[in-house]
Short mmCIF file of C-alpha atoms and ligand atoms in Angstrom, two decimals:
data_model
loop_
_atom_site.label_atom_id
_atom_site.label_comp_id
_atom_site.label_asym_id
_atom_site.label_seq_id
_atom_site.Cartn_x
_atom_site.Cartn_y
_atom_site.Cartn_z
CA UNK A 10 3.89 -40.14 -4.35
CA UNK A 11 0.36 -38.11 -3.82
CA UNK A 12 0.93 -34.47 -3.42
CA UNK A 13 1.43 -32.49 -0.49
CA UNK A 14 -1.68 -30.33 0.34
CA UNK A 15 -1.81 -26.87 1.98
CA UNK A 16 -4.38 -25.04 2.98
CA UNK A 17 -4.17 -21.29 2.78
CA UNK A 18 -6.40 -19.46 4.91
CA UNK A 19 -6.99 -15.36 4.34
CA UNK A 20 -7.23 -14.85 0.63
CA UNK A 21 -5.90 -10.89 0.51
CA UNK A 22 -2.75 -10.38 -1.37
CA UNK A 23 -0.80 -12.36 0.60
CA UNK A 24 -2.82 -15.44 0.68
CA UNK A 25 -2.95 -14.80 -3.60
CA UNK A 26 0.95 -14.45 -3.67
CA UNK A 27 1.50 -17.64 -1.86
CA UNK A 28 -1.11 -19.46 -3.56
CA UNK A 29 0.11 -18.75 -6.64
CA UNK A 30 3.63 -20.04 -5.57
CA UNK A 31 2.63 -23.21 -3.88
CA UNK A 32 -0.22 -24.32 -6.77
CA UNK A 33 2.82 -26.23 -9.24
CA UNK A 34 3.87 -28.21 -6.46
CA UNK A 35 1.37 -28.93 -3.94
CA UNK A 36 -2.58 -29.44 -3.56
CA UNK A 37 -3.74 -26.40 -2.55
CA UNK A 38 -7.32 -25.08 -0.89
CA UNK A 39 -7.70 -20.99 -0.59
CA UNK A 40 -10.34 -19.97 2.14
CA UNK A 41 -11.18 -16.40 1.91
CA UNK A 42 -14.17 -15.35 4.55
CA UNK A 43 -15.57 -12.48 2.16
CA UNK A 44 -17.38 -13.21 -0.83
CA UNK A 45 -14.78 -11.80 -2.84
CA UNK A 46 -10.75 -12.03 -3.03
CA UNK A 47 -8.45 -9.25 -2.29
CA UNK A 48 -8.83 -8.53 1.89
CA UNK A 49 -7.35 -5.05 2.32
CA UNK A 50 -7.16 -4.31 -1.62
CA UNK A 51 -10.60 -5.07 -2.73
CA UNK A 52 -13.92 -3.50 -4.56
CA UNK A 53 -16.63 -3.04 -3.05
CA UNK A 54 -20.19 -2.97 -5.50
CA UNK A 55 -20.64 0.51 -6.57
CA UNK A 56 -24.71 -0.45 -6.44
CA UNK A 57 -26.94 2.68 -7.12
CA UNK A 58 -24.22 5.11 -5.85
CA UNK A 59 -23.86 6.62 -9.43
CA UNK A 60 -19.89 6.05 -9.15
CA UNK A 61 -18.23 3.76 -12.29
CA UNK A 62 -16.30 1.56 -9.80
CA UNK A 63 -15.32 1.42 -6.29
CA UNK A 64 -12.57 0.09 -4.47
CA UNK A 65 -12.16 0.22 -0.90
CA UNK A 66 -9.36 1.89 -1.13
CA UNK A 67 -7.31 3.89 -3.70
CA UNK A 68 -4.30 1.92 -4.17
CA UNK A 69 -0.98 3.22 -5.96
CA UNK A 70 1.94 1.33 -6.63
CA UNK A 71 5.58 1.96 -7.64
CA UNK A 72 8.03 0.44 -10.08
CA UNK A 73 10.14 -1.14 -6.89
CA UNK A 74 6.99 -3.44 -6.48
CA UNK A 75 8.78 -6.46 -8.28
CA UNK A 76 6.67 -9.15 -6.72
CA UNK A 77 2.78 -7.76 -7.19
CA UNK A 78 4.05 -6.86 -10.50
CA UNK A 79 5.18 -9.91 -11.31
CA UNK A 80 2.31 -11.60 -10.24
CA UNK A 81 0.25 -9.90 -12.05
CA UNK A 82 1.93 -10.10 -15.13
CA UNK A 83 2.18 -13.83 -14.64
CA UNK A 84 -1.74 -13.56 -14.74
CA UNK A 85 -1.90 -12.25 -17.62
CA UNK A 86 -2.69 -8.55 -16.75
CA UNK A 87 -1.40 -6.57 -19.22
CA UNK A 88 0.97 -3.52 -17.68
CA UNK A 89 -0.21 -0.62 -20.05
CA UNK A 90 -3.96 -1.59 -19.56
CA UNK A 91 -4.00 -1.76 -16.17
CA UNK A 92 -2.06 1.26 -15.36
CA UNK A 93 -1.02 4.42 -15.55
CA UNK A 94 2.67 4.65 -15.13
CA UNK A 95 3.90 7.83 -14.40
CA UNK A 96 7.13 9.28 -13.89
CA UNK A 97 8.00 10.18 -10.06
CA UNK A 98 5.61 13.29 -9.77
CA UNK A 99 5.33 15.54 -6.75
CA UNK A 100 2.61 17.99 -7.55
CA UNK A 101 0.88 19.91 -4.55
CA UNK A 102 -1.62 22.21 -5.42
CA UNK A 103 -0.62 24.26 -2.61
CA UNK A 104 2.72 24.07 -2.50
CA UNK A 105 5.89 22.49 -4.54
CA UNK A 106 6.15 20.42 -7.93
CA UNK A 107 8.79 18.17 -8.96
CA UNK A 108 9.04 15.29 -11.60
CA UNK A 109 11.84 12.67 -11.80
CA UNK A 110 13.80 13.13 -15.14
CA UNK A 111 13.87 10.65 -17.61
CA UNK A 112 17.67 10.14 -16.74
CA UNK A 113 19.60 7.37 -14.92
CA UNK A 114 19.20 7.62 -11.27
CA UNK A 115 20.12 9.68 -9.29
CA UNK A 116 20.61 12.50 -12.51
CA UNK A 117 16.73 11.19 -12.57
CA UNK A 118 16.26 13.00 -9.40
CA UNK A 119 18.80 15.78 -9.18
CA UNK A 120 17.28 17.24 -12.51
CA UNK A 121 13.48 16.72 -11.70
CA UNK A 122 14.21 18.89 -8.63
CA UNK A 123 16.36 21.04 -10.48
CA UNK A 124 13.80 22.18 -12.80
CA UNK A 125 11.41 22.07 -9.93
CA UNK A 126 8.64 24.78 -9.14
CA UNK A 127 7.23 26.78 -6.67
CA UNK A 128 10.64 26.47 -5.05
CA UNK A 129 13.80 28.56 -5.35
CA UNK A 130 17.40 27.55 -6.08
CA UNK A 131 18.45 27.55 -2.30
CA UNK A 132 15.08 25.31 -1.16
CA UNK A 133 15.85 22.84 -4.25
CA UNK A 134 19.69 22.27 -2.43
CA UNK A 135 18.12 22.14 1.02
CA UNK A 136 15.73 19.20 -0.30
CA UNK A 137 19.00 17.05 -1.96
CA UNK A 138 20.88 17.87 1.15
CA UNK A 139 18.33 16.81 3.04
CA UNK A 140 17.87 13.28 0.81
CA UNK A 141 21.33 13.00 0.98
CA UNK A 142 22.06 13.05 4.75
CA UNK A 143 18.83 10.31 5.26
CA UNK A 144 20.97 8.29 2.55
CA UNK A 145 24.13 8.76 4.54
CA UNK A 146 22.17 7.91 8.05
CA UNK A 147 20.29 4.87 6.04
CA UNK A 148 23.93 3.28 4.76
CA UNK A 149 24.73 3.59 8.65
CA UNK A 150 22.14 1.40 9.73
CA UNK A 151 21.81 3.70 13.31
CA UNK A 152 19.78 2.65 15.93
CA UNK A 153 16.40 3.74 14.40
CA UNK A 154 14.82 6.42 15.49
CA UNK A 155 11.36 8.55 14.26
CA UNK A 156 10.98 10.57 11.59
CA UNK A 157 10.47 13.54 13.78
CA UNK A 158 13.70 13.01 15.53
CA UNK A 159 15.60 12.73 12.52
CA UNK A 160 14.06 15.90 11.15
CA UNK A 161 14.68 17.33 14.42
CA UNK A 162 18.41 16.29 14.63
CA UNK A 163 19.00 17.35 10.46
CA UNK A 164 17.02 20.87 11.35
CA UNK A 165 14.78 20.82 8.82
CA UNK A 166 12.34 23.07 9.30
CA UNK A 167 8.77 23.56 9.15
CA UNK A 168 8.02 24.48 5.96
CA UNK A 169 9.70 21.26 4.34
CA UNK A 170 7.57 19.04 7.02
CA UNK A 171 4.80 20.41 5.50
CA UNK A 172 5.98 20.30 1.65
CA UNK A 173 7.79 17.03 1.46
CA UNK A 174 8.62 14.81 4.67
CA UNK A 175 5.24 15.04 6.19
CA UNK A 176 3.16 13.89 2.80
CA UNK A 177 5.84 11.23 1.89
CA UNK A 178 5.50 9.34 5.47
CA UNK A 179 1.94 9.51 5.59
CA UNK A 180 1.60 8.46 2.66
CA UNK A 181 4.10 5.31 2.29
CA UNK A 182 4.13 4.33 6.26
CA UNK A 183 0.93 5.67 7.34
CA UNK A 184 2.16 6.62 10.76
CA UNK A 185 2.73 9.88 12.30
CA UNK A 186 6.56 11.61 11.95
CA UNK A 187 6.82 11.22 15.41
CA UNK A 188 6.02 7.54 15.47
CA UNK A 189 7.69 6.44 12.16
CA UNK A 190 10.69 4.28 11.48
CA UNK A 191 13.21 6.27 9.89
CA UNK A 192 15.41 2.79 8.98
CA UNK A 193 11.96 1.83 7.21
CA UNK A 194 11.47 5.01 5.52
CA UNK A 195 14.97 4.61 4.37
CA UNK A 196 14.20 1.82 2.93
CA UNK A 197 11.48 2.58 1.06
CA UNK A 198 13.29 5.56 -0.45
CA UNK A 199 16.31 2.96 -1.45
CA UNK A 200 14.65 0.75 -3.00
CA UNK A 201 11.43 2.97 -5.22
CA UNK A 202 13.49 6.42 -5.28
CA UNK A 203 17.03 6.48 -5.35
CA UNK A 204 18.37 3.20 -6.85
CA UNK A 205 17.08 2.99 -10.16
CA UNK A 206 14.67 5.54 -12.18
CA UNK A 207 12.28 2.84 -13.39
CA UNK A 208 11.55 1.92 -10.01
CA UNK A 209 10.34 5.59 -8.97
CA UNK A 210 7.70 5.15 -11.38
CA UNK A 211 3.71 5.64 -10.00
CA UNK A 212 1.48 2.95 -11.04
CA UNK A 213 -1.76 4.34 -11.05
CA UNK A 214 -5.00 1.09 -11.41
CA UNK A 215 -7.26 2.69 -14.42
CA UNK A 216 -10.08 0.28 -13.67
CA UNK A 217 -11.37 -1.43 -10.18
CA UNK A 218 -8.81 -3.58 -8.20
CA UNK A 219 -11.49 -6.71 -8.45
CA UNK A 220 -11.51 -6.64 -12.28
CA UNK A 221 -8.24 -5.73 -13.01
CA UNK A 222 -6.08 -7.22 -10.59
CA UNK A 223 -8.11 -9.79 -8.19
CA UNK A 224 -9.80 -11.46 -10.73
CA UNK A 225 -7.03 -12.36 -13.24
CA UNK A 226 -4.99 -13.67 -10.23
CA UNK A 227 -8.22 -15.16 -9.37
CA UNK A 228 -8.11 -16.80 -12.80
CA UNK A 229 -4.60 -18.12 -12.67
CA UNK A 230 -5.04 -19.81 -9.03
CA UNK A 231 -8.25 -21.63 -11.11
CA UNK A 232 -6.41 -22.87 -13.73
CA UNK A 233 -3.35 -23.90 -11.47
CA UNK A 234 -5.80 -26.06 -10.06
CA UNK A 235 -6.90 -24.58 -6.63
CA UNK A 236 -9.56 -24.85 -4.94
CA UNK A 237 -10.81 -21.55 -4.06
CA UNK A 238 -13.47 -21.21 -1.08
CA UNK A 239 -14.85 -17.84 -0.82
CA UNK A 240 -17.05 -16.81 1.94
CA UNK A 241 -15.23 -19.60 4.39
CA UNK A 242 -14.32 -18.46 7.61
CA UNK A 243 -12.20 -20.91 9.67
CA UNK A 244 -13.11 -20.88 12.85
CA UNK A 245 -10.58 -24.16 13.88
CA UNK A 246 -6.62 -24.74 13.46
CA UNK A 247 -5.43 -27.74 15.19
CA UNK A 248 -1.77 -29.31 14.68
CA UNK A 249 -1.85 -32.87 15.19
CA UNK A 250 0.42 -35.86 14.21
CA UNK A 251 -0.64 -36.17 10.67
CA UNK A 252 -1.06 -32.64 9.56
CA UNK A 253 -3.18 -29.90 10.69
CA UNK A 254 -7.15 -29.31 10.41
CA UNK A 255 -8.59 -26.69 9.16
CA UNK A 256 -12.27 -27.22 10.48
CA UNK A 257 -11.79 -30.95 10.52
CA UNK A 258 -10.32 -31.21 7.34
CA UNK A 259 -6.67 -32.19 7.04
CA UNK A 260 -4.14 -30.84 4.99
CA UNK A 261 -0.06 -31.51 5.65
CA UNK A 262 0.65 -27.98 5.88
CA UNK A 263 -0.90 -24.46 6.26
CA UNK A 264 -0.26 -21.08 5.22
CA UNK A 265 -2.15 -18.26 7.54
CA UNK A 266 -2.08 -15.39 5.75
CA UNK A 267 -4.60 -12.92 7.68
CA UNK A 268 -4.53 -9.27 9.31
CA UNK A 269 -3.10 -9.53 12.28
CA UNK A 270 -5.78 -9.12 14.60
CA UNK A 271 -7.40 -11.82 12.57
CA UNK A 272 -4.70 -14.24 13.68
CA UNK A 273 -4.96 -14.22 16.90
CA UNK A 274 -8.57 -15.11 17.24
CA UNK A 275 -7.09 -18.66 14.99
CA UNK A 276 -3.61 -19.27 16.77
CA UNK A 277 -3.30 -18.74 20.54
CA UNK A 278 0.28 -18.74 20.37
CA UNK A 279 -0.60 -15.40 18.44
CA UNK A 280 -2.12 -13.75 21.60
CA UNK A 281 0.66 -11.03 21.57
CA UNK A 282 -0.42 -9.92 17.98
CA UNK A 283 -3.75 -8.67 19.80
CA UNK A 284 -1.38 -5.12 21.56
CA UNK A 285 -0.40 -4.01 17.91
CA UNK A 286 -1.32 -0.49 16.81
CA UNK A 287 -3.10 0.34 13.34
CA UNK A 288 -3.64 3.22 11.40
CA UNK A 289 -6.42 4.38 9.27
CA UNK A 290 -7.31 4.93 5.48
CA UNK A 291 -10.03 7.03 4.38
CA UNK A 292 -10.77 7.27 0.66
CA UNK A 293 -13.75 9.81 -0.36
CA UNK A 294 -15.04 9.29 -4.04
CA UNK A 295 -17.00 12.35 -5.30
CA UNK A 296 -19.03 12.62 -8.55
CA UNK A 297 -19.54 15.98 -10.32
CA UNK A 298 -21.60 17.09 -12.98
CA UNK A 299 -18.89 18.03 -14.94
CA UNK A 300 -15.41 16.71 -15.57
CA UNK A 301 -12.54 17.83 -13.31
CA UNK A 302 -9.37 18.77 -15.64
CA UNK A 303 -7.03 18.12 -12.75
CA UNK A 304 -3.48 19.31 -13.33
CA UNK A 305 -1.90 16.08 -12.94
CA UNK A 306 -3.42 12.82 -12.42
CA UNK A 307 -2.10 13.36 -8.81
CA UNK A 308 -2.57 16.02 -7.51
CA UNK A 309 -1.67 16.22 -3.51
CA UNK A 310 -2.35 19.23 -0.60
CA UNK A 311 0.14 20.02 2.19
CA UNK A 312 -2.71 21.65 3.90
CA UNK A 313 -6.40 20.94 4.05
CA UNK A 314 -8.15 17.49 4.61
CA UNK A 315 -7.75 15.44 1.61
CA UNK A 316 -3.90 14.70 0.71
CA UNK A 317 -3.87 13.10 -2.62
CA UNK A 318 -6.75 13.49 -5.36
CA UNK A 319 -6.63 11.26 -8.00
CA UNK A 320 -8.89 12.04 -11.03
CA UNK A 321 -10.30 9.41 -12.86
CA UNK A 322 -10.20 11.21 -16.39
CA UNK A 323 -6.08 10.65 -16.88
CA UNK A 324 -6.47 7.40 -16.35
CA UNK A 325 -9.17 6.92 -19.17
CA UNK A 326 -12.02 6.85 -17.06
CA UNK A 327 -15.01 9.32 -16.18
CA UNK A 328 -13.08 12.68 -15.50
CA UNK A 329 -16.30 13.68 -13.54
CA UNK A 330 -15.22 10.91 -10.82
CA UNK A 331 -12.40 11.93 -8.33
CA UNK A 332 -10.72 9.75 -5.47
CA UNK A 333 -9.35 11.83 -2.34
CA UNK A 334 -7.15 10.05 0.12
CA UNK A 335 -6.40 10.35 3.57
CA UNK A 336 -4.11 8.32 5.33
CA UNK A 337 -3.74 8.72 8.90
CA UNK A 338 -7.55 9.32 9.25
CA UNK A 339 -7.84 8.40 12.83
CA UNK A 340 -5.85 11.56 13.81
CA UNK A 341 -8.94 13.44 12.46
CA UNK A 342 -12.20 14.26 14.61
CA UNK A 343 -14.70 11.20 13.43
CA UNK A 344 -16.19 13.12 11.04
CA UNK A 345 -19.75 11.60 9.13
CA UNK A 346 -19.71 10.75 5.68
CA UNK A 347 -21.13 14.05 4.63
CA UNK A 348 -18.69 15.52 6.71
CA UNK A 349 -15.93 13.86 4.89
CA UNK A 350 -17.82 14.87 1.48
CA UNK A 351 -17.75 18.58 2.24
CA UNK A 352 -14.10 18.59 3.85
CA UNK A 353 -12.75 17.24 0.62
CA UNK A 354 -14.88 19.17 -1.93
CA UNK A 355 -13.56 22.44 -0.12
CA UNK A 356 -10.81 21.37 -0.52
CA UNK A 357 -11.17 20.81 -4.59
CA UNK A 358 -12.45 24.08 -4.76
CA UNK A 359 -9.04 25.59 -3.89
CA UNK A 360 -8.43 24.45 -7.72
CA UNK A 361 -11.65 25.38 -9.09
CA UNK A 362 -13.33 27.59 -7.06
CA UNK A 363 -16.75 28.04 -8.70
CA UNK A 364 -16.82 24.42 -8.64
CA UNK A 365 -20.54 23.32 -7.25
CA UNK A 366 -21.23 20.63 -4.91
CA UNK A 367 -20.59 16.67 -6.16
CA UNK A 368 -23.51 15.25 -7.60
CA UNK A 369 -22.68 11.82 -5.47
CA UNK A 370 -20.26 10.42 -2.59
CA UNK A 371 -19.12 7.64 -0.85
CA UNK A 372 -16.53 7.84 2.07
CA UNK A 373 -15.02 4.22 2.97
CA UNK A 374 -12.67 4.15 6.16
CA UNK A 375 -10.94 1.29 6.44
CA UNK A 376 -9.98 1.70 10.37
CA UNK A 377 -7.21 -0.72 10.84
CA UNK A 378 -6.02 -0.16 7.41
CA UNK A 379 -1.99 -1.06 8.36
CA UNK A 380 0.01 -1.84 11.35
CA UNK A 381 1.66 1.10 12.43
CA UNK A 382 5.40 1.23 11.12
CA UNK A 383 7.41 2.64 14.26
CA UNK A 384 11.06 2.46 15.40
CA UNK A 385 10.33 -0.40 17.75
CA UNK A 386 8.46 -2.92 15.37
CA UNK A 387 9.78 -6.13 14.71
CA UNK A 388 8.08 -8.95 13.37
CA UNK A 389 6.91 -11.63 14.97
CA UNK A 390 8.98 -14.75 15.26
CA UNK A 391 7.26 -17.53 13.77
CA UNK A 392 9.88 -20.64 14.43
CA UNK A 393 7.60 -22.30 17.45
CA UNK A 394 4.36 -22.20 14.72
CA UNK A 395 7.11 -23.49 11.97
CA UNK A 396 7.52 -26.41 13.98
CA UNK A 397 3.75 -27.47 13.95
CA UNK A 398 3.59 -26.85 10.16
CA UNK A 399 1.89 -23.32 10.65
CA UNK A 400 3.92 -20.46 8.82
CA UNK A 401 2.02 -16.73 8.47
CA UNK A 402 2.28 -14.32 5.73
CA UNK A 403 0.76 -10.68 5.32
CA UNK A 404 2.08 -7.56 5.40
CA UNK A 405 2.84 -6.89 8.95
CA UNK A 406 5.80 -9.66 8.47
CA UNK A 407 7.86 -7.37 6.07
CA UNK A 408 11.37 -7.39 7.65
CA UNK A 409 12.18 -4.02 5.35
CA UNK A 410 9.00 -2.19 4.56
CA UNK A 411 6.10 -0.69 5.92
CA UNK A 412 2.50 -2.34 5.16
CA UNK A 413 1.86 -2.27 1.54
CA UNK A 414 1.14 -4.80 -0.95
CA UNK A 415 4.17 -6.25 -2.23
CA UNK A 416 4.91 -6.31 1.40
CA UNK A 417 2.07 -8.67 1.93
CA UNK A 418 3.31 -10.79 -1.62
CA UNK A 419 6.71 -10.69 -0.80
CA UNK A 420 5.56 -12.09 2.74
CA UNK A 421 3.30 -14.75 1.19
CA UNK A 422 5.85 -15.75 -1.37
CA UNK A 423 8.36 -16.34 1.40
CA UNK A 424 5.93 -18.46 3.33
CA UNK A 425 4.99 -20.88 0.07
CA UNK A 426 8.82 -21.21 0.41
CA UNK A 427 9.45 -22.33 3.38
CA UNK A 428 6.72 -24.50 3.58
CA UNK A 429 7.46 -25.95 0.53
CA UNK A 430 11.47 -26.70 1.87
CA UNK A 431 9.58 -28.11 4.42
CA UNK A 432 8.71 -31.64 2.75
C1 FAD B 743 -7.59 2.06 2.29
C2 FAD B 743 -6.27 1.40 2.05
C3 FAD B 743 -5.38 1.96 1.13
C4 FAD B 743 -4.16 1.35 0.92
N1 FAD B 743 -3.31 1.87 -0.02
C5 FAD B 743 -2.20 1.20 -0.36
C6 FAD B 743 -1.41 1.63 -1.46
O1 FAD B 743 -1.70 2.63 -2.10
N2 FAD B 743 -0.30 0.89 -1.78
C7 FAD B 743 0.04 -0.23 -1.08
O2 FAD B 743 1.03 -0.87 -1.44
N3 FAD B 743 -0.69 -0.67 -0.03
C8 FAD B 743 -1.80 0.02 0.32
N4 FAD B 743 -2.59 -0.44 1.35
C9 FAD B 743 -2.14 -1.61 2.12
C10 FAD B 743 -2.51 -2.92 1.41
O3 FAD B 743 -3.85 -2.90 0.99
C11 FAD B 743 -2.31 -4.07 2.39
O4 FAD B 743 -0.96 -4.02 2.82
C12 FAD B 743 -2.55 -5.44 1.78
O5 FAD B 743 -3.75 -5.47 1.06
C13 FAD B 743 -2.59 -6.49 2.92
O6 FAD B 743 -2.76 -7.77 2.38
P1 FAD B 743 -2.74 -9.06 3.31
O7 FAD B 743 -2.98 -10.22 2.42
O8 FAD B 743 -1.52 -9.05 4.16
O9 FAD B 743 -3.95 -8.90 4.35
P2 FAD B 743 -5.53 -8.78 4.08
O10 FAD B 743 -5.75 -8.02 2.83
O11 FAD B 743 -6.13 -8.26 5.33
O12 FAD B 743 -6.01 -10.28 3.83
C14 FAD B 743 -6.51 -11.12 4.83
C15 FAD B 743 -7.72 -11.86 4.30
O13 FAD B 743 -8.09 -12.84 5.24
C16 FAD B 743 -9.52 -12.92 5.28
N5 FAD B 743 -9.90 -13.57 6.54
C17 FAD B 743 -9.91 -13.04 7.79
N6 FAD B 743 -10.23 -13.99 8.71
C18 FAD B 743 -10.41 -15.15 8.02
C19 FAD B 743 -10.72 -16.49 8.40
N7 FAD B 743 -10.89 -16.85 9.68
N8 FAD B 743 -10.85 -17.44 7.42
C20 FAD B 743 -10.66 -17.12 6.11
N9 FAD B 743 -10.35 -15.86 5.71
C21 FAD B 743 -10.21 -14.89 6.64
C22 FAD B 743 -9.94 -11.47 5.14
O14 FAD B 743 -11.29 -11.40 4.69
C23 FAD B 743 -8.94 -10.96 4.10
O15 FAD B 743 -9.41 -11.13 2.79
C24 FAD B 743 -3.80 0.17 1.62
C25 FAD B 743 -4.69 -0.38 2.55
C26 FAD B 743 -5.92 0.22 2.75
C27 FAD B 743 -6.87 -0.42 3.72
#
């Protein structure tokens, strides 16, 4: 019997993940239309901007993230090189500090924010009453409902919007409070805070996401024999009697596994995906002259423009080179790149005030950086595409989470699967 072939088309995380998964038992072709791998969770050449690497986005990942993990390890990417794996750390610089204890969960939790700073004994029961009741809610399964309605309904007041509930959901849904899923939030709280202490864990990358994660995978996808086109971009998918072609080539199945408003310029049946709502993701790299001994290797602000610096120097890199990120950038007036530059060195100067101006910068926005993760969002049903031997993966598919990246290899492992039931 010759092999099935399948061609997967989008060659981001997704596309990886279910490349990786289909290469032992099927033929398979990988067309990515950038030069290089990775889609959302790239790097981008640092050229003559003085920086040691770039990505186009600072990524951070937690223990829960089974699948990427996985994947990676399968590539041979070795965990302590490629990361920095921290303990659950809150740290604001303005505000309150927390780490998860190296206990079982949930004594992991209930003594980090015991010992907790900056915050007294009554605010340290408010915040485990207020974890508690989302638990409660999230066991429920209610009706979902936004953030800011559940904060609303649980009274929890300004202060710990500001401190805790405002920085988490920006920063793991990207959405405003009053436009995020609390069932998702939930969920994302289940599964990388409460359940098990391991999987609270921060995985910070200590080099570029093209060297130390795309590439390897890269590697692995070689040797499992597929055929990787980069700088490809299909412009025809027909579904015909005998397969489906990909720009007149055949192939028996095919695995889409492209941003969503990348889809439906390939599939008309995917005309609906073109009313979705994104978010954006601003990262601003600065360059000093001198290193930046940052208090933690994350440091975050409840206040100010930047929400999460990461220094470079914890994680064995230049400690004169600094990564501020901003979710939920399109909220902001569209500020310049020098604008950016200045927002976010003001902002470092709150922890080192005589701090001069950065030596170099380089803003990246990624403008539709996820699909907005609100009350109302369901994924798309994909039976009718199923049936002409079309099956989509990427983030936006997660039934659970928001739009992250083992979203987006969860979502491309599931599609290798049912394609692969599918012969
Ligand atoms: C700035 C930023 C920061 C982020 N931070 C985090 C984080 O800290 N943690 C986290 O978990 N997630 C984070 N995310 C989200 C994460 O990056 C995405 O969820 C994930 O990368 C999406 O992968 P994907 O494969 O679903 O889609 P994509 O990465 O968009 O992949 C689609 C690919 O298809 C290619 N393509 C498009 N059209 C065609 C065509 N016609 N033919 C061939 N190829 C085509 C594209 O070039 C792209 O490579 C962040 C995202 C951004 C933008």
């Amino acid at each position: 019997m010759t092999r099935p072939t399948v061609a997967v088309i989008g060659g981001g995380w997704a596309g990886l993940a279910a490349a990786a998964a289909l290469a032992e038992s099927a033929d398979v072709t990988l067309f990515e239309a950038g030069k290089v791998l990775g889609g959302r969770a790239r790097s981008v050449s640092p050229a003559d901007s003085g920086f040691d690497f770039l990505d186009n986005g600072q990524h951070l990942l937690v223990g829960a993230y089974h699948r990427i993990l996985a994947l990676l390890q399968r590539a041979g990417v070795a965990e302590n090189d490629a990361f920095l794996r921290l303990p659950l750390t809150w740290y604001l610089a303005d505000g309150i500090r927390f780490q998860a204890a190296r206990l079982k969960a949930p004594w992991h939790l209930l003594a980090g924010i015991a010992r907790g700073e900056h915050m007294g004994w009554r605010d340290k029961l408010d915040l485990l009453r207020q974890m508690q009741a989302l638990q409660r809610w999230h066991r429920k399964a209610e009706a979902d409902i936004s953030v800011a309605e559940w904060l609303a309904a649980h009274k929890v007041d300004a202060r710990w919007q500001q401190q805790f509930w405002q920085p988490l959901v920006w920063g793991a849904l990207n959405t405003p409070l009053a436009q995020a899923s609390t069932w998702r939030l939930g969920n994302v709280l289940a599964d990388g805070v409460w359940r098990q202490r391991e999987d609270s864990d921060m995985l910070i990358a200590r080099r570029d996401l093209g060297e130390s994660w795309v590439e390897p995978v890269a590697g692995l996808l070689r040797y499992l024999g597929v055929d990787i086109r980069c700088g490809h971009r299909v412009q025809q998918l027909h579904s015909g009697e005998h397969g489906v072609l990909v720009d007149g080539e055949v192939f028996h199945r095919v695995i889409v596994a492209l941003a969503p408003y990348h889809v439906a310029a390939l599939l008309p049946q995917a005309a609906a995906f073109n009313s979705l709502v994104y978010h954006a993701i601003t990262t601003v790299y600065l360059r000093y002259a001198q290193p930046l001994p940052l208090p933690q290797p994350l440091v975050g602000f409840a206040t100010g423009t930047a929400q999460w610096l990461i220094g470079r120097g914890a994680l064995g890199g230049d400690a004169r080179e600094v990564a501020a990120v901003i979710s939920l950038s399109d909220q902001l007036p569209p500020y310049t790149s020098a604008q950016w530059a200045e927002a976010v060195h003001r902002d470092i100067q709150r922890l080192f005030p005589a701090l001069p101006p950065p030596l170099a910068a380089r803003t990246i926005t990624e403008k539709r950086a996820t699909v907005a993760c609100t009350p109302g969002y369901t994924p798309p049903p994909q039976d009718a595409l199923a049936a002409q031997h079309v099956y989509l993966a990427g983030d936006y598919l997660h039934p659970r989470y928001p739009a992250t990246l083992e979203a987006a290899v969860q979502s491309g492992e599931s599609a290798a699967t049912l394609c692969l039931r599918s012969f």
